[in-house]
Coordinates of C-alpha atoms in Angstrom, one line a residue:
Chain A
X1452 CA -18.6 -11.5 -0.3
X1453 CA -21.6 -13.1 1.1
X1454 CA -19.8 -14.0 4.4
X1455 CA -18.9 -10.4 4.6
X1456 CA -22.5 -9.2 4.2
X1457 CA -23.6 -11.7 7.0
X1458 CA -20.9 -10.6 9.1
X1459 CA -21.9 -7.1 8.9
X1460 CA -25.5 -7.9 9.9
X1461 CA -24.7 -9.9 12.6
X1462 CA -22.1 -7.5 14.0
X1463 CA -24.5 -4.6 13.6
X1464 CA -26.9 -6.4 16.1
X1465 CA -24.4 -7.1 18.8
X1466 CA -23.6 -4.5 21.4
X1467 CA -23.7 -3.1 24.9
X1468 CA -26.8 -1.0 24.2
X1469 CA -29.1 -4.0 24.2
X1470 CA -31.3 -3.0 21.3
X1471 CA -33.0 -6.1 19.6
X1472 CA -32.2 -7.7 16.4
X1473 CA -35.6 -6.7 14.8
X1474 CA -35.3 -3.1 16.0
X1475 CA -31.7 -2.8 14.7
X1476 CA -33.1 -3.8 11.1
X1477 CA -36.2 -1.7 11.3
X1478 CA -34.0 1.4 12.1
X1479 CA -31.6 0.6 9.4
X1480 CA -34.3 0.1 6.7
X1481 CA -36.3 3.4 7.9
X1482 CA -33.1 5.3 7.0
X1483 CA -34.1 4.5 3.5
X1484 CA -36.2 7.4 2.0
X1485 CA -39.0 5.5 0.7
X1486 CA -39.6 3.4 4.0
X1487 CA -39.2 6.3 6.5
X1488 CA -42.8 7.3 7.0
X1489 CA -44.2 4.2 8.8
X1490 CA -45.0 3.9 12.6
X1491 CA -42.3 2.4 14.7
X1492 CA -41.4 1.4 18.5
X1493 CA -38.1 2.7 19.1
X1494 CA -36.6 5.8 20.4
X1495 CA -34.5 8.5 19.0
X1496 CA -31.5 7.4 21.1
X1497 CA -31.8 4.0 19.6
X1498 CA -31.6 5.3 16.3
X1499 CA -28.6 7.3 17.0
X1500 CA -26.7 4.4 18.5
X1501 CA -27.4 2.1 15.5
X1502 CA -26.7 4.7 12.7
X1503 CA -24.3 7.1 14.3
X1504 CA -22.2 4.8 16.2
X1505 CA -22.5 1.1 15.3
X1506 CA -23.0 1.2 11.5
X1507 CA -20.1 3.7 11.0
X1508 CA -17.9 1.7 13.3
X1509 CA -18.8 -1.6 11.5
X1510 CA -17.9 -0.2 8.2
X1511 CA -14.7 1.4 9.4
X1512 CA -13.5 -2.0 10.8
X1513 CA -14.3 -3.6 7.5
X1514 CA -12.2 -0.8 5.7
X1515 CA -9.5 -0.9 7.9
X1516 CA -9.3 -4.5 7.6
X1517 CA -9.5 -4.6 3.8
X1518 CA -6.9 -1.8 3.6
X1519 CA -4.0 -3.8 5.9
X1520 CA -4.7 -7.1 4.4
X1521 CA -4.7 -5.7 0.8
X1522 CA -1.3 -3.8 1.8
X1523 CA 0.0 -7.1 3.1
X1524 CA -0.5 -8.9 0.0
X1525 CA 1.1 -6.1 -1.9
X1526 CA 4.2 -5.9 0.4
X1527 CA 4.6 -9.6 0.3
X1528 CA 4.3 -9.7 -3.5
X1529 CA 7.0 -7.1 -4.1
X1530 CA 9.4 -8.2 -1.2
X1531 CA 8.9 -11.9 -1.9
X1532 CA 9.3 -12.4 1.7
X1533 CA 6.8 -14.6 3.9
X1534 CA 7.4 -12.3 6.9
X1535 CA 6.8 -9.2 5.2
X1536 CA 3.6 -7.3 6.3
X1537 CA 2.5 -3.6 6.0
X1538 CA 4.6 -2.5 8.7
X1539 CA 7.9 -4.1 7.4
X1540 CA 9.0 -0.7 5.7
X1541 CA 8.5 1.5 8.7
X1542 CA 5.1 2.9 7.7
X1543 CA 3.9 2.1 11.2
X1544 CA 6.8 3.5 13.2
X1545 CA 6.6 6.7 11.1
X1546 CA 2.7 7.1 12.0
X1547 CA 3.5 6.1 15.6
X1548 CA 5.9 9.0 15.8
X1549 CA 3.6 11.6 14.6
X1550 CA 0.7 10.6 16.7
X1551 CA 2.7 10.1 19.9
X1552 CA 4.2 13.8 19.3
X1553 CA 0.7 15.1 19.0
X1554 CA -0.6 13.4 22.0
X1555 CA 2.6 14.1 24.2
X1556 CA 2.0 17.8 23.4
X1557 CA -1.6 17.7 23.9
X1558 CA -2.4 19.0 20.3
X1559 CA -5.1 16.4 19.5
X1560 CA -7.3 18.9 18.6
X1561 CA -5.1 21.7 17.0
X1562 CA -7.0 21.3 13.6
X1563 CA -9.9 19.5 14.7
X1564 CA -10.4 15.8 14.9
X1565 CA -8.3 15.3 11.9
X1566 CA -5.3 16.3 13.5
X1567 CA -4.0 12.7 14.6
X1568 CA -4.9 11.0 11.4
X1569 CA -3.5 13.7 9.2
X1570 CA -0.1 13.8 10.8
X1571 CA 0.1 10.0 11.3
X1572 CA -0.8 9.6 7.7
X1573 CA 2.1 12.1 6.5
X1574 CA 4.8 10.9 9.0
X1575 CA 3.9 7.1 7.8
X1576 CA 4.4 8.2 4.2
X1577 CA 7.6 10.1 5.1
X1578 CA 9.1 7.1 6.6
X1579 CA 8.5 5.1 3.5
X1580 CA 10.0 7.7 1.2
X1581 CA 13.1 7.5 3.6
X1582 CA 13.3 3.8 3.1
X1583 CA 13.0 4.0 -0.5
X1584 CA 15.6 6.8 -0.7
X1585 CA 18.0 4.7 1.6
X1586 CA 17.8 1.5 -0.6
X1587 CA 17.6 3.2 -4.2
X1588 CA 21.0 3.0 -6.0
X1589 CA 21.1 3.7 -10.0
X1590 CA 17.3 3.7 -10.2
X1591 CA 17.2 -0.1 -8.8
X1592 CA 16.0 -1.1 -5.6
X1593 CA 17.3 -4.4 -4.4
X1594 CA 14.8 -6.4 -2.0
X1595 CA 17.5 -7.2 0.8
X1596 CA 18.5 -3.5 0.9
X1597 CA 15.0 -2.4 0.9
X1598 CA 14.0 -4.9 4.0
X1599 CA 17.1 -3.7 5.8
X1600 CA 16.5 0.0 5.4
X1601 CA 13.0 -0.8 6.7
X1602 CA 14.3 -2.3 9.8
X1603 CA 16.8 0.4 10.3
X1604 CA 14.1 3.3 9.9
X1605 CA 11.7 1.3 12.2
X1606 CA 14.4 0.8 14.9
X1607 CA 15.3 4.5 14.6
X1608 CA 11.7 5.8 14.9
X1609 CA 10.6 3.2 17.5
X1610 CA 13.3 4.8 19.6
X1611 CA 11.6 8.1 19.1
X1612 CA 8.3 6.7 20.2
X1613 CA 9.9 5.2 23.3
X1614 CA 11.6 8.3 24.3
X1615 CA 8.2 10.3 23.9
X1616 CA 6.4 7.6 26.1
X1617 CA 9.1 8.0 28.7
X1618 CA 9.2 11.9 28.7
X1619 CA 5.7 12.2 30.0
X1620 CA 4.2 10.0 32.7
X1621 CA 0.8 11.6 32.3
X1622 CA -0.1 10.5 28.8
X1623 CA 1.6 7.3 28.6
X1624 CA -1.5 5.2 28.4
X1625 CA -2.9 7.6 25.7
X1626 CA 0.0 7.1 23.5
X1627 CA 0.4 3.2 24.2
X1628 CA -3.4 2.7 23.4
X1629 CA -3.4 4.5 20.2
X1630 CA -0.2 2.5 19.2
X1631 CA -2.3 -0.8 20.2
X1632 CA -5.0 0.0 18.1
X1633 CA -8.5 0.6 18.4
X1634 CA -11.8 1.8 16.5
X1635 CA -13.5 3.2 19.6
X1636 CA -15.1 6.7 19.3
X1637 CA -14.6 6.9 15.4
X1638 CA -17.2 8.6 13.1
X1639 CA -18.4 8.5 9.7
X1640 CA -15.6 11.2 8.7
X1641 CA -13.2 8.5 9.5
X1642 CA -15.0 6.2 7.2
X1643 CA -15.0 8.8 4.4
X1644 CA -11.2 9.2 5.1
X1645 CA -10.4 5.6 4.5
X1646 CA -12.8 4.8 1.8
X1647 CA -11.1 6.7 -1.2
X1648 CA -7.7 4.9 -0.5
X1649 CA -9.5 1.6 -0.7
X1650 CA -11.4 2.5 -3.7
X1651 CA -8.3 3.4 -5.7
X1652 CA -5.7 1.1 -4.2
X1653 CA -7.7 -2.0 -4.8
X1654 CA -7.9 -1.6 -8.7
X1655 CA -4.2 -0.4 -8.8
X1656 CA -3.0 -3.6 -7.0
X1657 CA -5.5 -5.6 -9.0
X1658 CA -4.0 -4.2 -12.4
X1659 CA -0.7 -5.4 -11.1
X1660 CA -1.7 -8.9 -9.9
X1661 CA -0.3 -10.7 -12.9
X1662 CA 2.9 -8.8 -12.8
X1663 CA 3.2 -10.0 -9.2
X1664 CA 2.5 -13.5 -10.2
X1665 CA 5.6 -13.3 -12.4
X1666 CA 7.5 -11.6 -9.8
X1667 CA 7.1 -15.0 -7.9
X1668 CA 9.4 -16.5 -10.3
X1669 CA 12.0 -14.0 -9.8
X1670 CA 12.9 -10.7 -11.1
X1671 CA 14.8 -11.7 -14.2
X1672 CA 12.1 -14.1 -15.3
X1673 CA 9.6 -11.4 -14.9
X1674 CA 11.6 -8.7 -16.9
X1675 CA 12.2 -11.5 -19.8
X1676 CA 8.5 -11.8 -19.9
X1677 CA 8.0 -8.1 -20.5
X1678 CA 7.4 -6.9 -16.9
X1679 CA 8.6 -3.5 -16.0
X1680 CA 10.1 -4.7 -12.8
X1681 CA 11.4 -1.6 -11.2
X1682 CA 8.0 0.2 -12.0
X1683 CA 5.9 -2.3 -10.7
X1684 CA 7.8 -2.6 -7.4
X1685 CA 7.5 1.1 -7.0
X1686 CA 3.9 1.4 -7.7
X1687 CA 2.8 -1.5 -5.7
X1688 CA 5.0 -0.5 -2.6
X1689 CA 3.5 3.1 -2.9
X1690 CA -0.1 2.2 -3.1
X1691 CA 0.3 -0.4 -0.5
X1692 CA 1.7 2.3 1.8
X1693 CA -1.0 4.6 1.2
X1694 CA -3.3 1.9 2.3
X1695 CA -1.4 1.3 5.3
X1696 CA -1.0 4.8 6.2
X1697 CA -4.8 5.5 5.8
X1698 CA -5.7 2.5 8.0
X1699 CA -3.0 3.2 10.6
X1700 CA -3.8 6.9 10.9
X1701 CA -7.5 6.3 12.0
X1702 CA -7.1 3.1 13.8
X1703 CA -3.6 2.9 15.4
X1704 CA -1.2 0.0 14.7
X1705 CA -3.3 -3.2 14.5
X1706 CA -0.9 -6.0 13.6
X1707 CA -1.4 -9.5 12.4
X1708 CA -4.1 -8.8 9.9
X1709 CA -1.6 -7.7 7.1
X1710 CA 0.7 -10.6 7.7
X1711 CA -1.7 -13.4 8.3
X1712 CA -4.8 -12.7 5.9
X1713 CA -2.9 -13.0 2.8
X1714 CA -1.1 -16.1 3.9
X1715 CA -4.7 -17.6 4.8
X1716 CA -6.0 -16.9 1.4
X1717 CA -2.9 -18.3 -0.1
X1718 CA -3.3 -21.6 1.9
X1719 CA -6.8 -21.8 0.8
X1720 CA -6.6 -20.8 -2.9
X1721 CA -3.0 -20.9 -3.8
X1722 CA -0.6 -18.3 -4.9
X1723 CA -2.4 -16.4 -7.6
X1724 CA -2.6 -12.8 -7.0
X1725 CA -5.6 -12.4 -9.2
X1726 CA -7.4 -14.1 -6.5
X1727 CA -5.4 -13.1 -3.7
X1728 CA -5.6 -9.3 -4.0
X1729 CA -9.3 -9.1 -4.0
X1730 CA -10.0 -12.0 -1.4
X1731 CA -7.3 -10.4 0.8
X1732 CA -9.4 -7.3 1.1
X1733 CA -12.6 -9.1 1.8
X1734 CA -10.9 -11.7 4.2
X1735 CA -9.2 -8.6 6.0
X1736 CA -12.6 -6.9 6.3
X1737 CA -14.3 -9.9 7.7
X1738 CA -11.6 -10.7 10.1
X1739 CA -11.2 -7.2 11.5
X1740 CA -15.0 -6.9 11.7
X1741 CA -15.1 -9.8 14.2
X1742 CA -12.1 -8.9 15.9
X1743 CA -13.5 -5.4 16.6
X1744 CA -17.0 -6.9 17.5
X1745 CA -15.1 -8.9 20.2
X1746 CA -13.1 -5.9 21.2
X1747 CA -16.2 -3.8 22.2
X1748 CA -18.2 -6.8 23.4
X1749 CA -16.0 -9.1 25.3
X1750 CA -15.5 -7.2 28.5
X1751 CA -18.2 -4.6 27.8
X1752 CA -18.5 -1.7 28.5
X1753 CA -14.5 -1.8 28.8
X1754 CA -13.1 -1.7 25.3
X1755 CA -10.1 -4.1 24.6
X1756 CA -7.3 -2.9 22.4
X1757 CA -7.9 -4.3 18.7
X1758 CA -4.3 -5.1 18.0
X1759 CA -4.4 -7.5 21.1
X1760 CA -7.6 -9.3 19.7
X1761 CA -6.3 -9.8 16.3
X1762 CA -3.1 -11.4 17.3
X1763 CA -4.6 -13.4 20.4
X1764 CA -7.4 -14.8 18.0
X1765 CA -5.5 -14.8 14.6
X1766 CA -2.3 -16.7 15.7
X1767 CA -3.8 -19.8 16.8
X1768 CA -6.2 -20.2 13.8
X1769 CA -3.3 -19.6 11.6
X1770 CA -1.1 -22.1 13.3
X1771 CA -3.8 -24.6 13.0
X1772 CA -4.3 -24.0 9.3
X1773 CA -0.7 -24.1 8.8
X1774 CA -0.4 -27.3 10.5
X1775 CA -3.4 -28.9 8.6
X1776 CA -1.9 -27.8 5.2
X1777 CA 1.7 -29.4 6.1
X1778 CA 0.0 -32.8 6.9
X1779 CA -2.0 -32.5 3.9
X1780 CA 1.1 -31.8 1.7
X1781 CA 2.8 -34.9 3.1
X1782 CA -0.3 -37.0 2.4
X1783 CA 0.2 -35.7 -1.4
X1784 CA 3.6 -36.9 -1.6
X1785 CA 2.8 -40.4 -0.9
Chain B
X347 CA 15.1 -11.3 -37.3
X348 CA 18.8 -10.1 -36.5
X349 CA 20.7 -8.9 -33.4
X350 CA 23.7 -6.6 -33.8
X351 CA 26.1 -5.4 -31.3
X352 CA 28.0 -2.1 -32.2
X353 CA 31.2 -1.1 -30.2
X354 CA 29.3 -2.5 -27.1
X355 CA 31.1 -1.8 -23.7
X356 CA 29.6 -2.6 -20.3
X357 CA 30.9 -2.1 -16.7
X358 CA 29.8 -3.9 -13.7
X359 CA 30.6 -2.0 -10.5
X360 CA 33.2 0.2 -12.4
X361 CA 35.2 -2.7 -13.9
X362 CA 35.0 -3.0 -17.3
X363 CA 33.6 -6.5 -18.3
X364 CA 33.1 -5.9 -22.2
X365 CA 35.0 -3.6 -24.2
X366 CA 34.1 -2.7 -27.8
X367 CA 32.4 -5.7 -28.9
X368 CA 31.0 -5.9 -32.5
X369 CA 29.0 -9.0 -33.2
X370 CA 26.1 -9.8 -35.5
X371 CA 23.6 -12.6 -35.4
X372 CA 21.3 -13.8 -38.2
X373 CA 17.9 -15.7 -38.1
X374 CA 18.2 -19.6 -38.3
X375 CA 21.8 -19.6 -36.7
X376 CA 22.5 -21.6 -33.6
X377 CA 25.5 -19.6 -31.7
X378 CA 27.3 -20.7 -28.8
X379 CA 29.1 -18.2 -26.5
X380 CA 32.3 -19.8 -24.7
X381 CA 34.8 -18.5 -22.4
X382 CA 36.4 -18.8 -19.0
X383 CA 34.6 -18.1 -15.8
X384 CA 33.9 -14.2 -15.0
X385 CA 34.6 -13.4 -18.6
X386 CA 31.2 -11.5 -19.2
X387 CA 29.3 -14.3 -20.9
X388 CA 26.2 -13.6 -18.8
X389 CA 26.6 -9.7 -19.1
X390 CA 26.7 -10.1 -22.8
X391 CA 23.5 -12.3 -22.8
X392 CA 21.7 -9.8 -20.6
X393 CA 22.6 -7.0 -23.2
X394 CA 21.2 -9.3 -26.0
X395 CA 18.1 -9.8 -23.8
X396 CA 17.5 -6.0 -23.4
X397 CA 17.4 -6.4 -19.6
X398 CA 20.6 -4.4 -19.2
X399 CA 21.9 -1.3 -21.1
X400 CA 25.5 -1.1 -22.1
X401 CA 27.5 1.9 -20.9
X402 CA 28.4 2.8 -24.5
X403 CA 27.7 1.5 -27.9
X404 CA 24.4 0.1 -29.0
X405 CA 22.4 -3.2 -29.2
X406 CA 20.3 -3.2 -32.3
X407 CA 17.3 -5.7 -33.2
X408 CA 16.3 -5.6 -36.7
X409 CA 18.4 -2.6 -37.2
X410 CA 16.3 -0.5 -34.4
X411 CA 17.7 0.4 -30.8
X412 CA 16.5 -2.5 -28.5
X413 CA 16.3 0.0 -25.6
X414 CA 13.4 1.7 -27.6
X415 CA 11.2 -1.3 -27.9
X416 CA 8.4 -1.6 -25.1
X417 CA 9.0 -4.4 -23.0
X418 CA 6.0 -6.5 -23.8
X419 CA 6.9 -6.1 -27.6
X420 CA 10.3 -7.1 -27.0
X421 CA 9.2 -10.3 -25.1
X422 CA 7.0 -11.5 -28.0
X423 CA 10.2 -11.7 -30.2
X424 CA 12.8 -12.8 -27.7
X425 CA 12.8 -15.4 -25.0
X426 CA 15.4 -16.2 -22.4
X427 CA 16.1 -19.4 -20.5
X428 CA 17.5 -18.2 -17.2
X429 CA 20.5 -19.6 -15.5
X430 CA 19.7 -21.6 -12.7
X431 CA 16.0 -22.4 -13.7
X432 CA 12.7 -21.8 -11.9
X433 CA 12.5 -21.3 -8.3
X434 CA 10.2 -24.0 -6.3
X435 CA 7.1 -21.6 -6.4
X436 CA 3.7 -22.8 -5.4
X437 CA 2.2 -22.3 -8.7
X438 CA 1.2 -25.4 -10.7
X439 CA 3.2 -26.4 -13.8
X440 CA 0.1 -25.4 -16.1
X441 CA 0.1 -22.0 -14.4
X442 CA 3.6 -21.3 -15.0
X443 CA 3.6 -22.4 -18.5
X444 CA 0.7 -20.0 -19.0
X445 CA 2.7 -17.1 -17.6
X446 CA 4.6 -17.4 -21.1
X447 CA 1.4 -15.8 -22.5
X448 CA 2.1 -12.5 -20.4
X449 CA 3.5 -10.6 -23.4
X450 CA 0.2 -11.1 -25.4
X451 CA -2.1 -10.3 -22.3
X452 CA -4.3 -7.2 -22.1
X453 CA -4.1 -5.5 -18.6
X454 CA -7.1 -7.6 -17.6
X455 CA -5.0 -10.7 -18.2
X456 CA -7.1 -11.9 -21.3
X457 CA -6.3 -12.5 -24.7
X458 CA -8.2 -12.3 -28.0
X459 CA -7.7 -16.0 -28.9
X460 CA -7.9 -18.8 -26.0
X461 CA -4.5 -19.6 -25.5
X462 CA -5.1 -23.2 -23.9
X463 CA -4.1 -25.3 -27.1
X464 CA -0.8 -23.2 -27.4
X465 CA -0.2 -24.3 -23.7
X466 CA -1.4 -27.8 -24.5
X467 CA 1.1 -28.2 -27.3
X468 CA 4.1 -26.9 -25.3
X469 CA 3.2 -29.0 -22.4
X470 CA 3.0 -32.2 -24.7
X471 CA 6.3 -31.0 -26.4
X472 CA 8.1 -31.1 -23.2
X473 CA 6.6 -34.5 -21.8
X474 CA 4.8 -32.5 -19.1
X475 CA 1.1 -33.2 -19.8
X476 CA 0.8 -35.9 -17.0
X477 CA 2.7 -33.3 -14.5
X478 CA 0.5 -30.2 -15.4
X479 CA -1.4 -30.0 -12.1
X480 CA 1.8 -30.4 -10.0
X481 CA 3.3 -27.6 -8.1
X482 CA 6.7 -26.5 -8.9
X483 CA 7.8 -27.3 -5.6
X484 CA 7.1 -30.9 -6.2
X485 CA 9.4 -31.3 -9.3
X486 CA 13.0 -32.1 -9.5
X487 CA 15.5 -29.9 -11.1
X488 CA 15.5 -31.5 -14.6
X489 CA 11.7 -31.3 -14.6
X490 CA 11.6 -27.6 -13.8
X491 CA 13.9 -26.9 -16.5
X492 CA 11.5 -28.7 -18.9
X493 CA 8.9 -26.3 -17.6
X494 CA 10.9 -23.3 -18.2
X495 CA 11.4 -24.2 -21.7
X496 CA 7.7 -24.8 -22.2
X497 CA 7.0 -21.4 -20.8
X498 CA 9.5 -20.3 -23.4
X499 CA 7.9 -22.2 -26.2
X500 CA 4.3 -20.6 -25.3
X501 CA 6.0 -17.2 -25.6
X502 CA 6.4 -18.0 -29.5
X503 CA 9.6 -16.1 -29.8
X504 CA 11.7 -16.0 -32.8
X505 CA 15.0 -15.5 -30.9
X506 CA 16.0 -17.6 -28.1
X507 CA 18.5 -16.8 -25.6
X508 CA 19.9 -19.5 -23.1
X509 CA 22.2 -19.0 -20.3
X510 CA 24.0 -22.1 -19.5
X511 CA 21.0 -24.1 -19.9
X512 CA 22.7 -27.4 -18.9
X513 CA 24.2 -26.8 -15.8
X514 CA 23.1 -29.1 -12.9
X515 CA 21.5 -31.5 -15.3
X516 CA 22.7 -35.1 -15.9
X517 CA 24.2 -35.9 -19.3
X518 CA 20.7 -37.5 -20.3
X519 CA 19.0 -34.2 -19.6
X520 CA 21.6 -32.3 -21.2
X521 CA 21.2 -34.0 -24.5
X522 CA 17.4 -34.3 -24.2
X523 CA 17.3 -30.5 -23.7
X524 CA 19.6 -29.4 -26.5
X525 CA 17.9 -32.0 -28.9
X526 CA 14.6 -30.3 -28.1
X527 CA 16.1 -26.7 -28.6
X528 CA 17.8 -27.8 -31.9
X529 CA 14.6 -29.4 -33.5
X530 CA 12.4 -26.4 -32.4
X531 CA 14.9 -24.1 -33.9
X532 CA 14.9 -26.0 -37.2
X533 CA 11.2 -25.9 -37.2
X534 CA 10.7 -22.4 -36.6
X535 CA 13.9 -21.2 -38.1
X536 CA 14.8 -19.6 -34.9
X537 CA 17.8 -17.5 -33.9
X538 CA 19.4 -19.2 -30.9
X539 CA 22.3 -17.8 -28.9
X540 CA 23.4 -20.0 -26.0
X541 CA 26.1 -19.2 -23.3
X542 CA 27.8 -22.9 -22.8
X543 CA 30.3 -24.0 -20.3
X544 CA 30.6 -27.6 -21.8
X545 CA 32.7 -27.0 -25.1
X546 CA 31.9 -30.4 -26.3
X547 CA 28.3 -29.9 -26.3
X548 CA 28.8 -26.5 -27.7
X549 CA 30.9 -28.1 -30.8
X550 CA 28.1 -30.5 -31.2
X551 CA 25.1 -28.2 -31.4
X552 CA 26.3 -24.8 -32.4
X553 CA 26.7 -23.5 -36.1
X554 CA 29.1 -20.8 -35.0
X555 CA 31.1 -20.4 -31.7
X556 CA 32.1 -17.0 -30.0
X557 CA 35.0 -17.1 -27.5
X558 CA 35.4 -14.3 -25.3
X559 CA 38.5 -13.3 -23.5
X560 CA 39.4 -10.3 -21.5
X561 CA 36.3 -8.4 -22.6
X562 CA 37.1 -8.9 -26.3
X563 CA 36.1 -11.5 -29.1
X564 CA 39.2 -13.9 -28.9
X565 CA 38.0 -16.0 -31.8
X566 CA 34.7 -16.6 -33.8
X567 CA 33.6 -19.1 -36.7
X568 CA 32.6 -22.6 -37.0
X569 CA 33.6 -25.0 -34.0
X570 CA 36.4 -26.6 -36.1
X571 CA 37.9 -23.0 -36.5
X572 CA 37.7 -21.9 -33.1
X573 CA 38.6 -24.8 -30.7
X574 CA 42.1 -25.0 -31.3
X575 CA 44.7 -26.2 -28.8
X576 CA 46.2 -22.8 -28.9
X577 CA 42.9 -21.1 -28.0
X578 CA 42.0 -23.5 -25.2
X579 CA 45.4 -22.7 -23.7
X580 CA 45.0 -19.0 -24.3
X581 CA 41.5 -18.9 -22.7
X582 CA 41.6 -21.6 -19.9
X583 CA 45.2 -21.9 -19.3
X584 CA 45.1 -25.7 -19.7
X585 CA 46.3 -28.1 -22.3
X586 CA 43.9 -30.1 -24.2
X587 CA 44.0 -32.7 -27.3
X588 CA 41.3 -31.8 -30.0
X589 CA 39.8 -34.9 -31.7
X590 CA 37.1 -35.3 -34.5
X591 CA 34.0 -36.9 -33.4
X592 CA 33.9 -40.3 -35.1
X593 CA 30.0 -39.8 -36.1
X594 CA 29.5 -36.2 -36.8
X595 CA 33.0 -34.8 -37.2
X596 CA 32.5 -32.1 -34.9
X597 CA 35.7 -31.1 -32.9
X598 CA 35.6 -32.7 -29.4
X599 CA 38.2 -32.0 -26.5
X600 CA 40.2 -34.7 -24.7
X601 CA 41.4 -33.0 -21.3
X602 CA 44.7 -34.1 -19.9
X603 CA 45.8 -33.9 -16.2
X604 CA 48.5 -31.2 -15.7
X605 CA 50.6 -33.8 -13.7

């Protein structure tokens, strides 16, 4: 939590407009009503950069990161598969189809700035419903059929995206750039769109964290201890999907966060979902914030795709931690 | 505490595995379910555990339909030792044993009274006190089975279902495990129902045996009544000699090669 606060402060102060650290804080503090009437030495433009551009983007990065890491923990808990991530069951592919379609036909502003987020959100959810329908028989969802159905839907929808990319030369970059993920040119309204999903999704998943712990022992063990296995699986899947779809619809497909952050927390603190759920959200927020800060400053003023940064930075860190952990375990055994 | 099966039939993928079974189990009894492979022993145990519903007939717990009891309430009365034991998870022994308290926890994961003394007691009884901070992945199969049993003790059930509890254990662990179950059963007057592959162990520990064959109850009663040369041939298609255990008098089976 403390690390998250420090990261937000630091990231706010870094940027291409070259506003000093002290001024950033002066501007922010002056937004508080009881401090607003003192004299100051910064311009209206600087105020706008900090409050309209940077602050909303920083908060959005934290929210998107938290949603993805939280959803990743949820998917890994239900699917009991270390390779599961928020995109395993086809949510991202569904969203990509929707977004690619909109971009291809130039409908980005058909119903205002909400067009892409709304369509991407709906098509993402639809993809998951298709996966669940495919894998449910007699009210029971088998884990293997669930993952296989996800792979099938993903491949099918992926082909659609490729088709749309190939159909139009002119907008290829736009579609690809959306798919690679970015937080550029987002506003406060995007923050408000993601926030309610996190505010509801986090407590719901936390409510099921002890059930997810018992699921680690296997579905039968959990059922015998009084867990309602099918209900737990369905609710956690649905809320993880809502979190994923919300994040993807505003930021595009940012990989790696949802896969790796829950694993990092597990490596550091063990497998207890009562810790894993809240700390994945915080860890995902911090990680995404720094990735986005790097994305907008590394080759400033050019923006880098966020999905590229998360994988480029995240993969080596994860490999290093995994390696250190394995050495530690060998040491324990002796 | 009693469980009653009334005209219970069950199908698996369209095949009838159990047909019209009537059985009743009373508190304080140690029942063994025997029969050849694929005869529906584990299916029967799942019905008794309430984790599966029969296609027809009813499973009653204390005179009420088992399917109508909320899962957590059922888990306070009835605990199951699963076939194949616990997976090699990353949780510590103490954490896994503590999971046995799940049926008593509120949604926040807390209990009115601190359960740590109950957990300590179960760890002590299973000789796991020294291993409580070890992770499950670091334990042997026999040790994991003891953890599973400690988890059941913490659940404080009055009915205990065991699905082939001795499979994959060496004879030392087999006897040790069943001794613990037997003394726990006597101490708390539990109802124990065990699916057992080993007929000799079944005869040594059970008060009553139920032999399943072709989806029906082929025979039931005290071990000496059930384990006859004729029944062994009917169930397993192999000849056997039945002798009396020199110390306990329980029937014991001497296998003979078919050559």
